[in-house]
mmCIF file with all atom_site columns, C-alpha atoms in Angstrom:
data_model
loop_
_atom_site.group_PDB
_atom_site.id
_atom_site.type_symbol
_atom_site.label_atom_id
_atom_site.label_alt_id
_atom_site.label_comp_id
_atom_site.label_asym_id
_atom_site.label_entity_id
_atom_site.label_seq_id
_atom_site.pdbx_PDB_ins_code
_atom_site.Cartn_x
_atom_site.Cartn_y
_atom_site.Cartn_z
_atom_site.occupancy
_atom_site.B_iso_or_equiv
_atom_site.pdbx_formal_charge
_atom_site.auth_seq_id
_atom_site.auth_comp_id
_atom_site.auth_asym_id
_atom_site.auth_atom_id
_atom_site.pdbx_PDB_model_num
ATOM 1   C CA . UNK N 1 1   ? 3.894  229.507 64.440 1.00 95.00 ? 138 UNK N CA 1
ATOM 2   C CA . UNK N 1 2   ? 5.139  225.917 63.943 1.00 97.00 ? 139 UNK N CA 1
ATOM 3   C CA . UNK N 1 3   ? 3.716  225.908 60.466 1.00 96.00 ? 140 UNK N CA 1
ATOM 4   C CA . UNK N 1 4   ? 5.662  229.043 59.461 1.00 98.00 ? 141 UNK N CA 1
ATOM 5   C CA . UNK N 1 5   ? 9.011  227.658 60.841 1.00 98.00 ? 142 UNK N CA 1
ATOM 6   C CA . UNK N 1 6   ? 8.292  224.451 58.826 1.00 98.00 ? 143 UNK N CA 1
ATOM 7   C CA . UNK N 1 7   ? 7.479  226.431 55.686 1.00 98.00 ? 144 UNK N CA 1
ATOM 8   C CA . UNK N 1 8   ? 10.781 228.452 56.103 1.00 98.00 ? 145 UNK N CA 1
ATOM 9   C CA . UNK N 1 9   ? 12.871 225.276 56.758 1.00 98.00 ? 146 UNK N CA 1
ATOM 10  C CA . UNK N 1 10  ? 11.070 223.589 53.687 1.00 98.00 ? 147 UNK N CA 1
ATOM 11  C CA . UNK N 1 11  ? 11.959 226.556 51.397 1.00 98.00 ? 148 UNK N CA 1
ATOM 12  C CA . UNK N 1 12  ? 15.580 226.621 52.677 1.00 98.00 ? 149 UNK N CA 1
ATOM 13  C CA . UNK N 1 13  ? 15.865 222.834 51.932 1.00 98.00 ? 150 UNK N CA 1
ATOM 14  C CA . UNK N 1 14  ? 14.346 223.260 48.506 1.00 98.00 ? 151 UNK N CA 1
ATOM 15  C CA . UNK N 1 15  ? 16.870 225.938 47.623 1.00 98.00 ? 152 UNK N CA 1
ATOM 16  C CA . UNK N 1 16  ? 19.874 223.836 48.714 1.00 98.00 ? 153 UNK N CA 1
ATOM 17  C CA . UNK N 1 17  ? 18.432 220.765 46.963 1.00 98.00 ? 154 UNK N CA 1
ATOM 18  C CA . UNK N 1 18  ? 17.994 222.789 43.710 1.00 98.00 ? 155 UNK N CA 1
ATOM 19  C CA . UNK N 1 19  ? 21.387 224.292 44.019 1.00 98.00 ? 156 UNK N CA 1
ATOM 20  C CA . UNK N 1 20  ? 22.754 220.804 43.826 1.00 98.00 ? 157 UNK N CA 1
ATOM 21  C CA . UNK N 1 21  ? 20.356 219.635 41.020 1.00 98.00 ? 158 UNK N CA 1
ATOM 22  C CA . UNK N 1 22  ? 21.605 222.687 38.927 1.00 98.00 ? 159 UNK N CA 1
ATOM 23  C CA . UNK N 1 23  ? 25.309 222.161 39.750 1.00 98.00 ? 160 UNK N CA 1
ATOM 24  C CA . UNK N 1 24  ? 25.790 218.373 39.571 1.00 98.00 ? 161 UNK N CA 1
ATOM 25  C CA . UNK N 1 25  ? 24.859 218.135 35.916 1.00 98.00 ? 162 UNK N CA 1
ATOM 26  C CA . UNK N 1 26  ? 27.077 221.201 35.180 1.00 98.00 ? 163 UNK N CA 1
ATOM 27  C CA . UNK N 1 27  ? 29.954 219.303 36.798 1.00 98.00 ? 164 UNK N CA 1
ATOM 28  C CA . UNK N 1 28  ? 29.057 216.278 34.395 1.00 98.00 ? 165 UNK N CA 1
ATOM 29  C CA . UNK N 1 29  ? 29.457 218.648 31.431 1.00 98.00 ? 166 UNK N CA 1
ATOM 30  C CA . UNK N 1 30  ? 32.963 219.620 32.615 1.00 98.00 ? 167 UNK N CA 1
ATOM 31  C CA . UNK N 1 31  ? 33.909 216.095 33.624 1.00 98.00 ? 168 UNK N CA 1
ATOM 32  C CA . UNK N 1 32  ? 32.823 214.831 30.204 1.00 97.00 ? 169 UNK N CA 1
ATOM 33  C CA . UNK N 1 33  ? 35.206 217.047 28.430 1.00 97.00 ? 170 UNK N CA 1
ATOM 34  C CA . UNK N 1 34  ? 38.116 216.581 30.961 1.00 97.00 ? 171 UNK N CA 1
ATOM 35  C CA . UNK N 1 35  ? 41.172 214.955 29.221 1.00 94.00 ? 172 UNK N CA 1
ATOM 36  C CA . UNK N 1 36  ? 43.622 214.550 32.020 1.00 96.00 ? 173 UNK N CA 1
ATOM 37  C CA . UNK N 1 37  ? 43.360 212.203 34.912 1.00 96.00 ? 174 UNK N CA 1
ATOM 38  C CA . UNK N 1 38  ? 43.938 214.734 37.838 1.00 97.00 ? 175 UNK N CA 1
ATOM 39  C CA . UNK N 1 39  ? 40.873 216.721 36.537 1.00 97.00 ? 176 UNK N CA 1
ATOM 40  C CA . UNK N 1 40  ? 38.707 213.491 36.343 1.00 97.00 ? 177 UNK N CA 1
ATOM 41  C CA . UNK N 1 41  ? 39.649 212.646 39.829 1.00 97.00 ? 178 UNK N CA 1
ATOM 42  C CA . UNK N 1 42  ? 38.883 216.060 41.105 1.00 98.00 ? 179 UNK N CA 1
ATOM 43  C CA . UNK N 1 43  ? 35.416 215.955 39.356 1.00 98.00 ? 180 UNK N CA 1
ATOM 44  C CA . UNK N 1 44  ? 34.714 212.573 40.875 1.00 98.00 ? 181 UNK N CA 1
ATOM 45  C CA . UNK N 1 45  ? 35.405 214.085 44.457 1.00 98.00 ? 182 UNK N CA 1
ATOM 46  C CA . UNK N 1 46  ? 33.422 217.202 43.835 1.00 98.00 ? 183 UNK N CA 1
ATOM 47  C CA . UNK N 1 47  ? 30.422 215.243 42.378 1.00 98.00 ? 184 UNK N CA 1
ATOM 48  C CA . UNK N 1 48  ? 30.461 212.589 45.270 1.00 98.00 ? 185 UNK N CA 1
ATOM 49  C CA . UNK N 1 49  ? 30.606 215.413 47.944 1.00 98.00 ? 186 UNK N CA 1
ATOM 50  C CA . UNK N 1 50  ? 27.892 217.524 46.351 1.00 98.00 ? 187 UNK N CA 1
ATOM 51  C CA . UNK N 1 51  ? 25.496 214.519 45.923 1.00 98.00 ? 188 UNK N CA 1
ATOM 52  C CA . UNK N 1 52  ? 26.074 212.901 49.306 1.00 98.00 ? 189 UNK N CA 1
ATOM 53  C CA . UNK N 1 53  ? 26.793 215.971 51.414 1.00 98.00 ? 190 UNK N CA 1
ATOM 54  C CA . UNK N 1 54  ? 24.310 218.420 50.079 1.00 98.00 ? 191 UNK N CA 1
ATOM 55  C CA . UNK N 1 55  ? 21.752 217.050 47.582 1.00 98.00 ? 192 UNK N CA 1
ATOM 56  C CA . UNK N 1 56  ? 20.781 213.917 49.461 1.00 98.00 ? 193 UNK N CA 1
ATOM 57  C CA . UNK N 1 57  ? 20.392 215.607 53.049 1.00 98.00 ? 194 UNK N CA 1
ATOM 58  C CA . UNK N 1 58  ? 18.553 218.454 51.359 1.00 98.00 ? 195 UNK N CA 1
ATOM 59  C CA . UNK N 1 59  ? 16.243 216.180 49.497 1.00 98.00 ? 196 UNK N CA 1
ATOM 60  C CA . UNK N 1 60  ? 15.407 214.349 52.710 1.00 98.00 ? 197 UNK N CA 1
ATOM 61  C CA . UNK N 1 61  ? 14.828 217.654 54.617 1.00 98.00 ? 198 UNK N CA 1
ATOM 62  C CA . UNK N 1 62  ? 12.566 218.986 51.845 1.00 98.00 ? 199 UNK N CA 1
ATOM 63  C CA . UNK N 1 63  ? 10.420 215.879 52.034 1.00 98.00 ? 200 UNK N CA 1
ATOM 64  C CA . UNK N 1 64  ? 10.339 215.787 55.901 1.00 98.00 ? 201 UNK N CA 1
ATOM 65  C CA . UNK N 1 65  ? 9.210  219.409 56.259 1.00 98.00 ? 202 UNK N CA 1
ATOM 66  C CA . UNK N 1 66  ? 6.780  219.074 53.237 1.00 98.00 ? 203 UNK N CA 1
ATOM 67  C CA . UNK N 1 67  ? 5.136  216.017 54.685 1.00 98.00 ? 204 UNK N CA 1
ATOM 68  C CA . UNK N 1 68  ? 5.011  217.593 58.021 1.00 98.00 ? 205 UNK N CA 1
ATOM 69  C CA . UNK N 1 69  ? 3.209  220.611 56.584 1.00 98.00 ? 206 UNK N CA 1
ATOM 70  C CA . UNK N 1 70  ? 0.746  218.215 54.946 1.00 97.00 ? 207 UNK N CA 1
ATOM 71  C CA . UNK N 1 71  ? 0.231  216.426 58.304 1.00 97.00 ? 208 UNK N CA 1
ATOM 72  C CA . UNK N 1 72  ? -0.707 219.844 59.864 1.00 97.00 ? 209 UNK N CA 1
ATOM 73  C CA . UNK N 1 73  ? -2.955 220.861 56.838 1.00 96.00 ? 210 UNK N CA 1
ATOM 74  C CA . UNK N 1 74  ? -4.475 217.599 55.354 1.00 96.00 ? 211 UNK N CA 1
ATOM 75  C CA . UNK N 1 75  ? -7.146 219.608 53.639 1.00 95.00 ? 212 UNK N CA 1
ATOM 76  C CA . UNK N 1 76  ? -4.628 220.374 50.934 1.00 94.00 ? 213 UNK N CA 1
ATOM 77  C CA . UNK N 1 77  ? -4.708 216.806 49.819 1.00 95.00 ? 214 UNK N CA 1
ATOM 78  C CA . UNK N 1 78  ? -8.183 217.591 48.158 1.00 96.00 ? 215 UNK N CA 1
ATOM 79  C CA . UNK N 1 79  ? -6.651 220.298 45.938 1.00 96.00 ? 216 UNK N CA 1
ATOM 80  C CA . UNK N 1 80  ? -5.644 219.549 42.326 1.00 97.00 ? 217 UNK N CA 1
ATOM 81  C CA . UNK N 1 81  ? -2.546 221.775 42.327 1.00 97.00 ? 218 UNK N CA 1
ATOM 82  C CA . UNK N 1 82  ? -1.027 219.791 45.164 1.00 97.00 ? 219 UNK N CA 1
ATOM 83  C CA . UNK N 1 83  ? -1.600 216.588 43.354 1.00 97.00 ? 220 UNK N CA 1
ATOM 84  C CA . UNK N 1 84  ? 0.266  218.045 40.334 1.00 98.00 ? 221 UNK N CA 1
ATOM 85  C CA . UNK N 1 85  ? 3.092  219.346 42.525 1.00 98.00 ? 222 UNK N CA 1
ATOM 86  C CA . UNK N 1 86  ? 3.447  215.992 44.321 1.00 98.00 ? 223 UNK N CA 1
ATOM 87  C CA . UNK N 1 87  ? 3.627  214.211 40.944 1.00 98.00 ? 224 UNK N CA 1
ATOM 88  C CA . UNK N 1 88  ? 6.332  216.569 39.997 1.00 98.00 ? 225 UNK N CA 1
ATOM 89  C CA . UNK N 1 89  ? 8.102  216.034 43.173 1.00 98.00 ? 226 UNK N CA 1
ATOM 90  C CA . UNK N 1 90  ? 8.172  212.313 42.631 1.00 98.00 ? 227 UNK N CA 1
ATOM 91  C CA . UNK N 1 91  ? 9.522  212.876 39.201 1.00 98.00 ? 228 UNK N CA 1
ATOM 92  C CA . UNK N 1 92  ? 12.083 215.144 40.530 1.00 98.00 ? 229 UNK N CA 1
ATOM 93  C CA . UNK N 1 93  ? 13.209 212.402 43.136 1.00 98.00 ? 230 UNK N CA 1
ATOM 94  C CA . UNK N 1 94  ? 13.630 210.266 40.025 1.00 98.00 ? 231 UNK N CA 1
ATOM 95  C CA . UNK N 1 95  ? 15.858 212.855 38.415 1.00 98.00 ? 232 UNK N CA 1
ATOM 96  C CA . UNK N 1 96  ? 17.774 213.069 41.651 1.00 98.00 ? 233 UNK N CA 1
ATOM 97  C CA . UNK N 1 97  ? 18.479 209.363 41.433 1.00 98.00 ? 234 UNK N CA 1
ATOM 98  C CA . UNK N 1 98  ? 19.244 209.487 37.796 1.00 98.00 ? 235 UNK N CA 1
ATOM 99  C CA . UNK N 1 99  ? 21.966 212.002 38.797 1.00 98.00 ? 236 UNK N CA 1
ATOM 100 C CA . UNK N 1 100 ? 23.273 209.427 41.286 1.00 98.00 ? 237 UNK N CA 1
ATOM 101 C CA . UNK N 1 101 ? 23.336 206.723 38.667 1.00 98.00 ? 238 UNK N CA 1
ATOM 102 C CA . UNK N 1 102 ? 25.385 209.010 36.305 1.00 98.00 ? 239 UNK N CA 1
ATOM 103 C CA . UNK N 1 103 ? 27.684 210.041 39.145 1.00 98.00 ? 240 UNK N CA 1
ATOM 104 C CA . UNK N 1 104 ? 28.349 206.239 39.696 1.00 98.00 ? 241 UNK N CA 1
ATOM 105 C CA . UNK N 1 105 ? 29.123 205.770 36.060 1.00 98.00 ? 242 UNK N CA 1
ATOM 106 C CA . UNK N 1 106 ? 31.636 208.665 36.101 1.00 98.00 ? 243 UNK N CA 1
ATOM 107 C CA . UNK N 1 107 ? 33.279 207.281 39.239 1.00 98.00 ? 244 UNK N CA 1
ATOM 108 C CA . UNK N 1 108 ? 33.778 203.860 37.566 1.00 97.00 ? 245 UNK N CA 1
ATOM 109 C CA . UNK N 1 109 ? 35.023 205.558 34.390 1.00 96.00 ? 246 UNK N CA 1
ATOM 110 C CA . UNK N 1 110 ? 32.206 204.220 32.288 1.00 97.00 ? 247 UNK N CA 1
ATOM 111 C CA . UNK N 1 111 ? 30.593 207.505 30.973 1.00 96.00 ? 248 UNK N CA 1
ATOM 112 C CA . UNK N 1 112 ? 29.382 207.012 27.562 1.00 94.00 ? 249 UNK N CA 1
ATOM 113 C CA . UNK N 1 113 ? 27.694 210.412 26.854 1.00 97.00 ? 250 UNK N CA 1
ATOM 114 C CA . UNK N 1 114 ? 29.212 213.702 25.640 1.00 97.00 ? 251 UNK N CA 1
ATOM 115 C CA . UNK N 1 115 ? 29.056 217.127 27.046 1.00 97.00 ? 252 UNK N CA 1
ATOM 116 C CA . UNK N 1 116 ? 26.205 218.150 24.905 1.00 98.00 ? 253 UNK N CA 1
ATOM 117 C CA . UNK N 1 117 ? 23.916 215.516 26.594 1.00 98.00 ? 254 UNK N CA 1
ATOM 118 C CA . UNK N 1 118 ? 24.786 216.859 29.912 1.00 98.00 ? 255 UNK N CA 1
ATOM 119 C CA . UNK N 1 119 ? 24.215 220.486 28.924 1.00 97.00 ? 256 UNK N CA 1
ATOM 120 C CA . UNK N 1 120 ? 20.586 219.582 28.069 1.00 98.00 ? 257 UNK N CA 1
ATOM 121 C CA . UNK N 1 121 ? 20.257 217.180 30.998 1.00 98.00 ? 258 UNK N CA 1
ATOM 122 C CA . UNK N 1 122 ? 21.238 220.244 33.111 1.00 97.00 ? 259 UNK N CA 1
ATOM 123 C CA . UNK N 1 123 ? 18.134 222.117 31.945 1.00 97.00 ? 260 UNK N CA 1
ATOM 124 C CA . UNK N 1 124 ? 15.616 219.505 33.319 1.00 97.00 ? 261 UNK N CA 1
ATOM 125 C CA . UNK N 1 125 ? 15.515 220.808 36.912 1.00 97.00 ? 262 UNK N CA 1
ATOM 126 C CA . UNK N 1 126 ? 14.776 224.351 35.659 1.00 98.00 ? 263 UNK N CA 1
ATOM 127 C CA . UNK N 1 127 ? 11.509 223.018 34.105 1.00 98.00 ? 264 UNK N CA 1
ATOM 128 C CA . UNK N 1 128 ? 10.563 221.233 37.247 1.00 98.00 ? 265 UNK N CA 1
ATOM 129 C CA . UNK N 1 129 ? 11.325 224.401 39.306 1.00 98.00 ? 266 UNK N CA 1
ATOM 130 C CA . UNK N 1 130 ? 9.162  226.624 37.113 1.00 98.00 ? 267 UNK N CA 1
ATOM 131 C CA . UNK N 1 131 ? 6.168  224.303 37.134 1.00 98.00 ? 268 UNK N CA 1
ATOM 132 C CA . UNK N 1 132 ? 6.498  223.734 40.825 1.00 98.00 ? 269 UNK N CA 1
ATOM 133 C CA . UNK N 1 133 ? 6.566  227.274 41.766 1.00 98.00 ? 270 UNK N CA 1
ATOM 134 C CA . UNK N 1 134 ? 3.695  228.253 39.515 1.00 98.00 ? 271 UNK N CA 1
ATOM 135 C CA . UNK N 1 135 ? 1.557  225.466 40.899 1.00 97.00 ? 272 UNK N CA 1
ATOM 136 C CA . UNK N 1 136 ? 2.298  226.522 44.556 1.00 96.00 ? 273 UNK N CA 1
ATOM 137 C CA . UNK N 1 137 ? 1.960  230.283 44.009 1.00 97.00 ? 274 UNK N CA 1
ATOM 138 C CA . UNK N 1 138 ? -0.752 230.478 41.401 1.00 98.00 ? 275 UNK N CA 1
ATOM 139 C CA . UNK N 1 139 ? -2.690 227.304 42.353 1.00 96.00 ? 276 UNK N CA 1
ATOM 140 C CA . UNK N 1 140 ? -4.312 227.179 38.971 1.00 95.00 ? 277 UNK N CA 1
ATOM 141 C CA . UNK N 1 141 ? -6.740 224.399 39.893 1.00 93.00 ? 278 UNK N CA 1
#
């Protein structure tokens, strides 16, 4: 029963984390095209609260519940699909931190990229989500 609770909490944390990973780059798109100072300040607040209040805690919860499930099922570590999934999770953590770096640049008023870059950057977590879900559900290897 503990495993099922951990799995449920892991999925909830993943959904919350991905909500932030989808929304923060979208805020960057709008922030990059904002022309007035009140809008820029509003985006800075929204971005900071999303990153620190939702994305960070959700990422940590995702990792804690995932590691806990691995602790309960160490045999999974011998399966290729899990190695691929964990590699993608490590890359996703890197993407998360790249978002944090971009957030800091916006906060300092040092953004050098246009809205088109952020529109493409916003698509990256979709690719991660598709690959991770396929690996976990289909377990192709």
